[in-house]
Short mmCIF file of C-alpha atoms and ligand atoms in Angstrom, two decimals:
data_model
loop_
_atom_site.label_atom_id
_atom_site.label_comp_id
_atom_site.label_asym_id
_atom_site.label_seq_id
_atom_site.Cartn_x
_atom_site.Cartn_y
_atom_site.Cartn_z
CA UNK K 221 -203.34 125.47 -84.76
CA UNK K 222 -206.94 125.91 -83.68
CA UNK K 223 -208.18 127.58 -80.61
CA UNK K 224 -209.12 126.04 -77.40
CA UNK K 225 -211.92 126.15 -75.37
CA UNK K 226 -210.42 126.51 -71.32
CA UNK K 227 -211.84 126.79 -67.86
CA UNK K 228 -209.75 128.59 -65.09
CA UNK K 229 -210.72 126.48 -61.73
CA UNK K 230 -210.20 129.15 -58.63
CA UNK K 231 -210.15 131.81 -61.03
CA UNK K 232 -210.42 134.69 -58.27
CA UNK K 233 -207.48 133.26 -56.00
CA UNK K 234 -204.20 134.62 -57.01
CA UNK K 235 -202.75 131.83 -58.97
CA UNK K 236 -206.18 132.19 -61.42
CA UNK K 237 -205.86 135.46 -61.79
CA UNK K 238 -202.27 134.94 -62.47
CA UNK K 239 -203.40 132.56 -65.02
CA UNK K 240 -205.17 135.08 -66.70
CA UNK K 241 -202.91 137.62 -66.99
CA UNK K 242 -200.39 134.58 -68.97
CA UNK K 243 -202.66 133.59 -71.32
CA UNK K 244 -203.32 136.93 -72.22
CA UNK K 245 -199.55 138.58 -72.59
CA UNK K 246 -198.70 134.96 -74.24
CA UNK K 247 -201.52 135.05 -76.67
CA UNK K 248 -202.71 131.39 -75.63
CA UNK K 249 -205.26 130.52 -78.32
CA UNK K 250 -208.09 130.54 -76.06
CA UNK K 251 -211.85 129.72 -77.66
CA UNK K 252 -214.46 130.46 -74.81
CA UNK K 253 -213.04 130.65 -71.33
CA UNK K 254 -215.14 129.41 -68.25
CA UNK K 255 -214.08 130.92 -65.16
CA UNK K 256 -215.04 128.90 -62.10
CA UNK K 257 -214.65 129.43 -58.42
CA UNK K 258 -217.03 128.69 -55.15
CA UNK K 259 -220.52 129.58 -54.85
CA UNK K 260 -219.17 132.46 -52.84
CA UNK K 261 -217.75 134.75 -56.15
CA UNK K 262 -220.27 132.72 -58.80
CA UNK K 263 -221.83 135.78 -60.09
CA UNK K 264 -218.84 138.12 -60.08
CA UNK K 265 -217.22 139.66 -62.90
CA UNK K 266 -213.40 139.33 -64.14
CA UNK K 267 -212.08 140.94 -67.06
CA UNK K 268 -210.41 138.76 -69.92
CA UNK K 269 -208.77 140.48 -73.21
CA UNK K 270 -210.72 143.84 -72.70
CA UNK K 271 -214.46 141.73 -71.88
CA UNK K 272 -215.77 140.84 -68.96
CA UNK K 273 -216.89 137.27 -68.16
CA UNK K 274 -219.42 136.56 -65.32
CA UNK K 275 -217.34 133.94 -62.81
CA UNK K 276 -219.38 130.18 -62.12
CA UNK K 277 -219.67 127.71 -59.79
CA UNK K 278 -216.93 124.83 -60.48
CA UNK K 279 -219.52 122.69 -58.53
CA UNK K 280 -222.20 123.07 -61.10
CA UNK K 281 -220.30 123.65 -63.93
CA UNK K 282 -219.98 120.78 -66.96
CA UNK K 283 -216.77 120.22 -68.90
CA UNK K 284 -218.12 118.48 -71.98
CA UNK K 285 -216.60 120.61 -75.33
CA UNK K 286 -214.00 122.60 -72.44
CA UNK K 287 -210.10 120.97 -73.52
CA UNK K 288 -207.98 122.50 -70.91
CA UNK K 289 -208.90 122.81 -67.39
CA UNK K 290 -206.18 125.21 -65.10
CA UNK K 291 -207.16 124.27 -61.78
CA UNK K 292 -205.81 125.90 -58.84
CA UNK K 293 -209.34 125.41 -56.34
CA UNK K 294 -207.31 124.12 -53.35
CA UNK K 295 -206.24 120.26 -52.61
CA UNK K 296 -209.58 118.65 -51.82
CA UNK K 297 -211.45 120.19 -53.95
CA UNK K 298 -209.48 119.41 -57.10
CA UNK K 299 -209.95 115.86 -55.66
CA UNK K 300 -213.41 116.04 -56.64
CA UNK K 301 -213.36 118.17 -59.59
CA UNK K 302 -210.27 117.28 -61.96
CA UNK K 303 -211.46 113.61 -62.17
CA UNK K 304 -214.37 114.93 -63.26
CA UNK K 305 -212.91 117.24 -65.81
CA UNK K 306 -211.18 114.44 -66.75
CA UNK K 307 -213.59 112.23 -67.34
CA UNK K 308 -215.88 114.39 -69.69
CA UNK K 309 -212.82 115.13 -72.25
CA UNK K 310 -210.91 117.60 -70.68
CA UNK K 311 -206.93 117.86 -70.02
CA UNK K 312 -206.31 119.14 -66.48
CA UNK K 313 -203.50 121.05 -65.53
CA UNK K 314 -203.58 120.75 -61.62
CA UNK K 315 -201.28 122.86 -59.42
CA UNK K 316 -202.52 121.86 -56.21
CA UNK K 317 -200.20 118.70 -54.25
CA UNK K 318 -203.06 116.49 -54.15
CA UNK K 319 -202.30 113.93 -57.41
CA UNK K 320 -198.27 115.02 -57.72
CA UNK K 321 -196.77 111.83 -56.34
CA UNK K 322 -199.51 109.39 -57.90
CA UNK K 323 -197.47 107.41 -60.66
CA UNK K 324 -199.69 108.02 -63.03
CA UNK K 325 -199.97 111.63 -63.27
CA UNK K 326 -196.92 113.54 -64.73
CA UNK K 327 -195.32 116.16 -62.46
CA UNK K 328 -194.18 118.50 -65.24
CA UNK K 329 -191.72 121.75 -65.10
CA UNK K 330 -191.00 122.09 -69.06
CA UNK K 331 -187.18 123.20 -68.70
CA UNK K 332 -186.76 119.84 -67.04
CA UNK K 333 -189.16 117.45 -68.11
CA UNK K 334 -191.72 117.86 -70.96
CA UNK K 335 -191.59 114.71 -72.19
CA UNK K 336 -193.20 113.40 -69.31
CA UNK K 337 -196.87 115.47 -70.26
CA UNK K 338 -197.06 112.48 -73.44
CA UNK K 339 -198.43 110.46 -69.60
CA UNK K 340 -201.34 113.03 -69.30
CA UNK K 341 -203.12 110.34 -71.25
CA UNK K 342 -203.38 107.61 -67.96
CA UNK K 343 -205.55 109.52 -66.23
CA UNK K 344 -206.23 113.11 -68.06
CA UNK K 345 -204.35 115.01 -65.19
CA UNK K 346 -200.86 116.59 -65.56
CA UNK K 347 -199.84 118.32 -62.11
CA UNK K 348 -197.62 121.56 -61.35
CA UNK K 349 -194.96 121.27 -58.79
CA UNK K 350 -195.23 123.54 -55.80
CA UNK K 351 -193.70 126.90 -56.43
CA UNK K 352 -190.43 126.15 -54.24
CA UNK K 353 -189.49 122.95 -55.73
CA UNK K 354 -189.99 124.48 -59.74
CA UNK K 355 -187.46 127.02 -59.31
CA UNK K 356 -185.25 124.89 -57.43
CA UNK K 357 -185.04 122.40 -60.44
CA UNK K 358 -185.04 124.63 -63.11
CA UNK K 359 -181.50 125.80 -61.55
CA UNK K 360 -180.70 122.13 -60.82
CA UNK K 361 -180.95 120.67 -63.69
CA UNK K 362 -178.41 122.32 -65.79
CA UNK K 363 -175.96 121.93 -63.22
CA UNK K 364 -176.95 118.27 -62.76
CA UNK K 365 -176.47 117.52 -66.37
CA UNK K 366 -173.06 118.99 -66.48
CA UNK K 367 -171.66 117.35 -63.41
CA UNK K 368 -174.39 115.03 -61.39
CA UNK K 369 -175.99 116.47 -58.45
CA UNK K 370 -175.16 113.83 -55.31
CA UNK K 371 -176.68 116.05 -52.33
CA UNK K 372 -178.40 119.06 -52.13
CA UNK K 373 -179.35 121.05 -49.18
CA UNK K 374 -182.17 123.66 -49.17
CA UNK K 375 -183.01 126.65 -47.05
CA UNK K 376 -186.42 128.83 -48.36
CA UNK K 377 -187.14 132.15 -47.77
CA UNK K 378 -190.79 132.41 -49.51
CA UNK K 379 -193.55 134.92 -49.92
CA UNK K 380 -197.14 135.27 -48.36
CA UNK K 381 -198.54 135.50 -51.47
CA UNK K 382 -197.73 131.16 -52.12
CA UNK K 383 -200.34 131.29 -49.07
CA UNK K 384 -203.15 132.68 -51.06
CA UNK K 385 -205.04 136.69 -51.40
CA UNK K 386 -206.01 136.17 -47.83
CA UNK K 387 -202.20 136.43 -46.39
CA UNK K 388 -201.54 138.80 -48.34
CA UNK K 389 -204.22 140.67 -46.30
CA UNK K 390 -202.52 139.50 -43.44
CA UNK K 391 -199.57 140.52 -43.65
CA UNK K 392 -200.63 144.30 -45.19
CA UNK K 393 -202.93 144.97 -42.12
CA UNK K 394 -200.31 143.50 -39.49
CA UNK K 395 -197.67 145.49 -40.58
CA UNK K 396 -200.58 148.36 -41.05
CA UNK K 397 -201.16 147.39 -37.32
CA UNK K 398 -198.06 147.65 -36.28
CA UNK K 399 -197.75 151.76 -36.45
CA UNK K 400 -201.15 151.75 -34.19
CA UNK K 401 -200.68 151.01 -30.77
CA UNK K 402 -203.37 149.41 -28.96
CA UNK K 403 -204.62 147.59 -32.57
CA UNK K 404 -203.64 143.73 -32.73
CA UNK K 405 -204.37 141.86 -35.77
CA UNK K 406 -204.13 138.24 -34.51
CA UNK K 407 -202.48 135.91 -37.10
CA UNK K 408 -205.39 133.85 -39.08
CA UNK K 409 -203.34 132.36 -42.18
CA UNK K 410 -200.52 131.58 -40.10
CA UNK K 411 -199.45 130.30 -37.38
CA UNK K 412 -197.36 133.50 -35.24
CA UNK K 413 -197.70 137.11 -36.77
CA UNK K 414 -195.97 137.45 -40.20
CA UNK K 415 -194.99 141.22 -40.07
CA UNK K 416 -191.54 142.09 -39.08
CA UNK K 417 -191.04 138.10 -38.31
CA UNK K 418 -190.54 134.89 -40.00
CA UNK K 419 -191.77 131.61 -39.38
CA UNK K 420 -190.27 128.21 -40.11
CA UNK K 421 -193.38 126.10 -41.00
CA UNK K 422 -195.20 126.01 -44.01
CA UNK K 423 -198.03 123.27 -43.85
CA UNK K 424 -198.11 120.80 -41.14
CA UNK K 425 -195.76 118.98 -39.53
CA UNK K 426 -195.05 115.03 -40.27
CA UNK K 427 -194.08 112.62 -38.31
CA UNK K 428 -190.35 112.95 -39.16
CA UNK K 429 -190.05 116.26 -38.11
CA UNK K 430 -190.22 118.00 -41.54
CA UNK K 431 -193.31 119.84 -42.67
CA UNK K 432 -195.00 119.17 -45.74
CA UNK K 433 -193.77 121.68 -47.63
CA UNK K 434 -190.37 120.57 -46.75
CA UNK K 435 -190.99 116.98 -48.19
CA UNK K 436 -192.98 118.52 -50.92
CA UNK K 437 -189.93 119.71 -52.30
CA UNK K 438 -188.33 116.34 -51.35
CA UNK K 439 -189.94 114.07 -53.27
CA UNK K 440 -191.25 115.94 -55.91
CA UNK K 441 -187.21 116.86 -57.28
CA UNK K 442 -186.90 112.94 -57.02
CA UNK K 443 -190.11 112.55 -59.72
CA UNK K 444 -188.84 115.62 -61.36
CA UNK K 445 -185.20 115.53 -62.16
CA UNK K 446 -183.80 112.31 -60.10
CA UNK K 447 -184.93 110.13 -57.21
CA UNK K 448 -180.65 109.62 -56.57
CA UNK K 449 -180.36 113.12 -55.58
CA UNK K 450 -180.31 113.46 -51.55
CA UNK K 451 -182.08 116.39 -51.14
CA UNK K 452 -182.96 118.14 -47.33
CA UNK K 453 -185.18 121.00 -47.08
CA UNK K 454 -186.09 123.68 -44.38
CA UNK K 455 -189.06 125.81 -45.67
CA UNK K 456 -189.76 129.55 -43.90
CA UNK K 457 -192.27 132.13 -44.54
CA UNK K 458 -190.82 135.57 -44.90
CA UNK K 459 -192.75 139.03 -44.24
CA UNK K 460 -192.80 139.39 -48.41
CA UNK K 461 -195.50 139.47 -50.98
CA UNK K 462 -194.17 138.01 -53.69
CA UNK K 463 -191.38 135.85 -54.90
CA UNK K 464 -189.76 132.98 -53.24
CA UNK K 465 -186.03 132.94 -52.91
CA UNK K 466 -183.93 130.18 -51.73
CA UNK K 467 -180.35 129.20 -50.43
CA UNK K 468 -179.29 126.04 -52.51
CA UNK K 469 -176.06 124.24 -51.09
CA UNK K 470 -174.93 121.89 -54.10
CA UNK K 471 -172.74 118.66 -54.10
CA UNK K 472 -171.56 117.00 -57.16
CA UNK K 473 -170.22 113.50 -58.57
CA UNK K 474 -167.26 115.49 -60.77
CA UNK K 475 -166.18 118.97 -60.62
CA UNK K 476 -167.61 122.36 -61.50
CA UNK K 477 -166.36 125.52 -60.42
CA UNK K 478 -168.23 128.85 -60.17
CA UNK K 479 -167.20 130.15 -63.53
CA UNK K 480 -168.43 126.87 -65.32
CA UNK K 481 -171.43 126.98 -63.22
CA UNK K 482 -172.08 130.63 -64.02
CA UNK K 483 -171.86 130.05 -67.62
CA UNK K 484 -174.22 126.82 -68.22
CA UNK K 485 -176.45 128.45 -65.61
CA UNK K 486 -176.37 131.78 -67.78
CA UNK K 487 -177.93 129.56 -71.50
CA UNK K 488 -180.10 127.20 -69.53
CA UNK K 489 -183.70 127.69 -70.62
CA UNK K 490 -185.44 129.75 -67.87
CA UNK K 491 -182.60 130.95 -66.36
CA UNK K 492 -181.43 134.48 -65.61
CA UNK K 493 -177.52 134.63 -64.10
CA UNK K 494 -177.22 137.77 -62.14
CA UNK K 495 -174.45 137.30 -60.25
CA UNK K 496 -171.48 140.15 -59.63
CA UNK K 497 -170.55 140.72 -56.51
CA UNK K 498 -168.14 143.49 -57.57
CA UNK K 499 -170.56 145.50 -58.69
CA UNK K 500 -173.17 144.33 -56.13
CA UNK K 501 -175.28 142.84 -58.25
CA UNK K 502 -177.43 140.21 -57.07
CA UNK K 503 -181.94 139.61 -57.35
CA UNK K 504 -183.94 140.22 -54.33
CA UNK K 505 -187.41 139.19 -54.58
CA UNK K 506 -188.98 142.36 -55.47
CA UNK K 507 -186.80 142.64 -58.29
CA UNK K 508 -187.80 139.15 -59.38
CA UNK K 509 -191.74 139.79 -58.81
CA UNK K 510 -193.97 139.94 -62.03
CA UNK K 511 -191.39 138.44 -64.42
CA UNK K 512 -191.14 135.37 -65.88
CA UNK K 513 -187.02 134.14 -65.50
CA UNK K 514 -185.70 132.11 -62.51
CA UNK K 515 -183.10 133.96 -61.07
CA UNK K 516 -179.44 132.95 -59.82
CA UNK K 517 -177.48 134.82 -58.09
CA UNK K 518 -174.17 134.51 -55.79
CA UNK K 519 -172.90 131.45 -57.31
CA UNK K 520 -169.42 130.47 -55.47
CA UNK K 521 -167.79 127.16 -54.28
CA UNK K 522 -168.51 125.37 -50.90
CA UNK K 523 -165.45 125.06 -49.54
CA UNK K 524 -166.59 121.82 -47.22
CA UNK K 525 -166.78 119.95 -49.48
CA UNK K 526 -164.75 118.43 -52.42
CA UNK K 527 -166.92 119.20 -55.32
CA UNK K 528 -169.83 121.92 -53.47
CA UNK K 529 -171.46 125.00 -55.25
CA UNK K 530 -173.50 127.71 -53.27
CA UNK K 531 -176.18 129.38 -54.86
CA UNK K 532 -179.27 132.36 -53.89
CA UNK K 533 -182.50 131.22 -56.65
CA UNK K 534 -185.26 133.54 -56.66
CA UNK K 535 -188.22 133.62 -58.90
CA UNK K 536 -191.72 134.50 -58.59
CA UNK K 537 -193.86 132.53 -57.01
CA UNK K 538 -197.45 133.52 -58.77
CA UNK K 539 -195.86 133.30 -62.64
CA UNK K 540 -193.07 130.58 -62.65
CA UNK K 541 -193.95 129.26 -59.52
CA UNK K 542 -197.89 127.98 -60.77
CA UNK K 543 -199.33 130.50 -63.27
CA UNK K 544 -196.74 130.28 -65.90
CA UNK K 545 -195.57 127.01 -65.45
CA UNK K 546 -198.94 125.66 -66.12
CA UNK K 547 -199.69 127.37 -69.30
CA UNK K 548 -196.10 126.86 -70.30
CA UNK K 549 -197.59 122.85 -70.04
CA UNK K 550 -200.60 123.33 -71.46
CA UNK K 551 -198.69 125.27 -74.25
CA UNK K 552 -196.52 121.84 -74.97
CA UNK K 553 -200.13 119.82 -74.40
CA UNK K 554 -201.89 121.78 -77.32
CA UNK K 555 -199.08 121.82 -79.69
CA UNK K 556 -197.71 118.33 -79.57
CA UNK K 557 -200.88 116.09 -78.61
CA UNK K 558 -204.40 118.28 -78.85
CA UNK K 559 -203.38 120.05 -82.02
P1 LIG H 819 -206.49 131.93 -53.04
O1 LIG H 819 -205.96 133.24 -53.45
O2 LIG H 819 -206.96 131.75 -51.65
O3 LIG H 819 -207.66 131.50 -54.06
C1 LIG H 819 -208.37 130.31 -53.92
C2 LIG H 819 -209.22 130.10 -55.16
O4 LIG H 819 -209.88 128.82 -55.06
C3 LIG H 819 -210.31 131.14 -55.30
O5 LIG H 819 -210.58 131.35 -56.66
C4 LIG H 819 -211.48 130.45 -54.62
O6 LIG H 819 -212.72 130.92 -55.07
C5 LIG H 819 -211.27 129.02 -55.11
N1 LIG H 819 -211.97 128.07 -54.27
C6 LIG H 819 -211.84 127.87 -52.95
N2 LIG H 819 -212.69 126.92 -52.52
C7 LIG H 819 -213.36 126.50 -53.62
C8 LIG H 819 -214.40 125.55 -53.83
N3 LIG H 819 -214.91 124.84 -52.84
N4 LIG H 819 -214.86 125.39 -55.09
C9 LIG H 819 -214.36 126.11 -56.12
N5 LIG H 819 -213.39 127.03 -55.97
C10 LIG H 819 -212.90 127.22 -54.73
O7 LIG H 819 -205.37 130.80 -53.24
P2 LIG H 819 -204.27 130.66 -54.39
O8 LIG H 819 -203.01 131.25 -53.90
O9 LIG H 819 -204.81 131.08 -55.70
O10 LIG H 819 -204.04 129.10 -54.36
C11 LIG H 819 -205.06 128.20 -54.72
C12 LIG H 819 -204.52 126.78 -54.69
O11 LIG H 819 -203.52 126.64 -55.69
C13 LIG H 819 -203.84 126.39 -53.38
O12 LIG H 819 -204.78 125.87 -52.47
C14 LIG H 819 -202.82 125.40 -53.81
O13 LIG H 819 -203.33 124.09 -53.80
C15 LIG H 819 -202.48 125.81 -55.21
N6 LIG H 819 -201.22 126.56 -55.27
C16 LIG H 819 -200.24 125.99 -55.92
C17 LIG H 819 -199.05 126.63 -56.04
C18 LIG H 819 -197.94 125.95 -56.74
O14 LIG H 819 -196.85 126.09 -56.32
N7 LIG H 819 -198.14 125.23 -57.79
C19 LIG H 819 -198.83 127.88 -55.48
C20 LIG H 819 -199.88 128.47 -54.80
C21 LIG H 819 -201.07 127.79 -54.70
P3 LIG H 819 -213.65 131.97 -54.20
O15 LIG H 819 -213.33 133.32 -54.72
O16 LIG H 819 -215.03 131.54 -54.58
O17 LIG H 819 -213.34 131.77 -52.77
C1 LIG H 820 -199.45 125.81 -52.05
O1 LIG H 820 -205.62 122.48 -50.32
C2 LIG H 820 -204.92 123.21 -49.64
O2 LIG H 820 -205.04 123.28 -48.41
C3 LIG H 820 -203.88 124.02 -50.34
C4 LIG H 820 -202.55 123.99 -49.67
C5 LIG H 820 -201.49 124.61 -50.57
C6 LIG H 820 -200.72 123.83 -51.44
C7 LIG H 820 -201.06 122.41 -51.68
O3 LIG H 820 -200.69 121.55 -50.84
O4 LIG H 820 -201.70 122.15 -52.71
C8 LIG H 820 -201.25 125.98 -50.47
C9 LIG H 820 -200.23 126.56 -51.21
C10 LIG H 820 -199.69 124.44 -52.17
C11 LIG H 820 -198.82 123.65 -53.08
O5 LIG H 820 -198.51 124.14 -54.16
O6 LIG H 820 -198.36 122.56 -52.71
#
């Protein structure tokens, strides 16, 4: 295999440089790299395998000769921009929600579904699922396989950092704040102050009730894994930098108790089991930050119902959650179609 030439779109927001940091521990056979962000950072320099490159403007910037575009520039501005990618030659590996439920456009997590990046081809554009839903099915779908997944019912507890480097901020000089009477850092990122709270709404609020993120993780499982799964989602941001856990209540067609679940779970690509209560051993997010495995934990029956498994999923937003999930695409993209 060759190398190939990439551009990292949003390549100073913390899913680029995220991106970066993969494709340099997983020795991605990168050509030259373009690194492309708003006229605000064009100019600024970001270090890449020991040399610094000088960051563009994505506005500017032409794709011809460039094969694999990571794009993580925000919604509307991937609108413009991977089309355009696309259109001069380049495969686009979007992680933003703006083309993930067109039916053209693949909505890939590799564990569950890399056959489905062959469909790049429609329209040039594969998309990454948002960060809760991709850890979600990476645990779902070896249970699903083994005894099919009827209901499932999510609760997420997820980290600032899914909200960009500017909530980190937030929530570093709130709590900062906090020890300084008399000094109020309003909330900017968010909607009600983030330190020592938690708030249950992640993007806006639909007409049903639910918030985006909540139907995000809806309707992209159905694309994903299986539009007969009945899946409900509450989605709450947590005082926590970075990795997203989440409380996933389980209902199957046949049954599968803990130990079985425990075991499948434990040789299912992507999957880390760390689950004994005896020994109070369980994953909080900072233990799952900065490493690649989705994590389950406290695996046990639901007792209300016949066939019902409980269990805690935690993985890290940044790497599995968008970074590594994308170049874990692109990997499949170069190796079975660009290669
Ligand atoms: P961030 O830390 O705020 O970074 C935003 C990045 O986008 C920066 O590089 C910024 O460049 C660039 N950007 C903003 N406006 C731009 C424009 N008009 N033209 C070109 N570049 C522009 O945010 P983040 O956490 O990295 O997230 C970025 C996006 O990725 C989100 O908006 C979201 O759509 C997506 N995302 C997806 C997942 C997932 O689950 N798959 C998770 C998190 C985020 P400057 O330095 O020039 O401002
Ligand atoms: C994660 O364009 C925007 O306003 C970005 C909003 C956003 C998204 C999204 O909807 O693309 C922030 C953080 C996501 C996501 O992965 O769905």
């Amino acid at each position: 295999m060759g190398v190939f030439n990439v551009a990292i779109a949003g390549a100073t927001g913390n899913v680029g440089r995220e991106m970066l940091s993969i494709l340099e521990e997983r020795n991605f056979p990168v050509g030259e790299l373009h690194l492309l962000a708003s006229e605000r950072s064009a100019g600024s320099r970001v270090e890449f395998r020991g040399q610094e490159l000088v960051v563009k403007d994505l506005a500017t910037f032409d794709f011809t000769g460039v094969q694999v575009g990571l794009f993580s520039p925000g919604g509307s501005v991937s609108a413009v921009h991977a089309p355009r990618a696309a259109a001069a030659g380049c495969v686009v590996v979007d992680n933003t929600s703006y083309f993930r439920m067109d039916p053209d456009i693949p909505l890939v997590v590799p564990e569950v579904n890399a056959h489905a990046i062959a469909d790049y081809k429609k329209k040039g554009i594969i998309s990454n699922p948002n960060c809760s839903t991709i850890q979600m099915v990476v645990a779902l779908k070896p249970i699903h396989d083994a005894a099919t997944i009827k209901r499932v019912v999510v609760s997420t507890y997820q980290s600032v950092s899914g909200a960009g480097k500017a909530a980190m901020d937030e929530l570093l000089e709130q709590t900062r704040a906090f020890y300084l009477p008399g000094r109020d850092i309003p909330p900017k990122k968010f909607t009600k102050p983030i330190a020592f709270n938690l708030i249950p709404q992640i993007d806006s609020f639909l007409e049903n009730g639910y918030t985006k993120e909540e139907m995000k993780m809806v309707n992209e499982t159905h694309k994903i894994l299986d539009p007969n799964i009945k899946v409900t989602a509450t989605t709450v941001r947590v005082p926590v930098f970075n990795a997203h856990s989440e409380s996933v209540t389980i209902e199957t067609e046949r049954p599968l108790s803990p130990e079985e679940a425990r075991a499948i779970l434990a040789r299912a690509p992507g999957v880390e089991v760390v689950d004994d209560p005896a020994t109070l051993t369980y994953i909080t997010p900072r233990e799952a930050a900065g490493r690649d495995a989705t994590f389950v934990s406290r695996i046990r029956r639901d007792f209300t119902v016949e066939h019902g498994l409980q269990m805690w999923v935690v993985s890290d937003n940044l790497r599995k959650g968008a970074a590594l999930n994308a170049v874990q695409i692109a990997e499949v993209l170069i190796r079975d179609h660009l290669s």
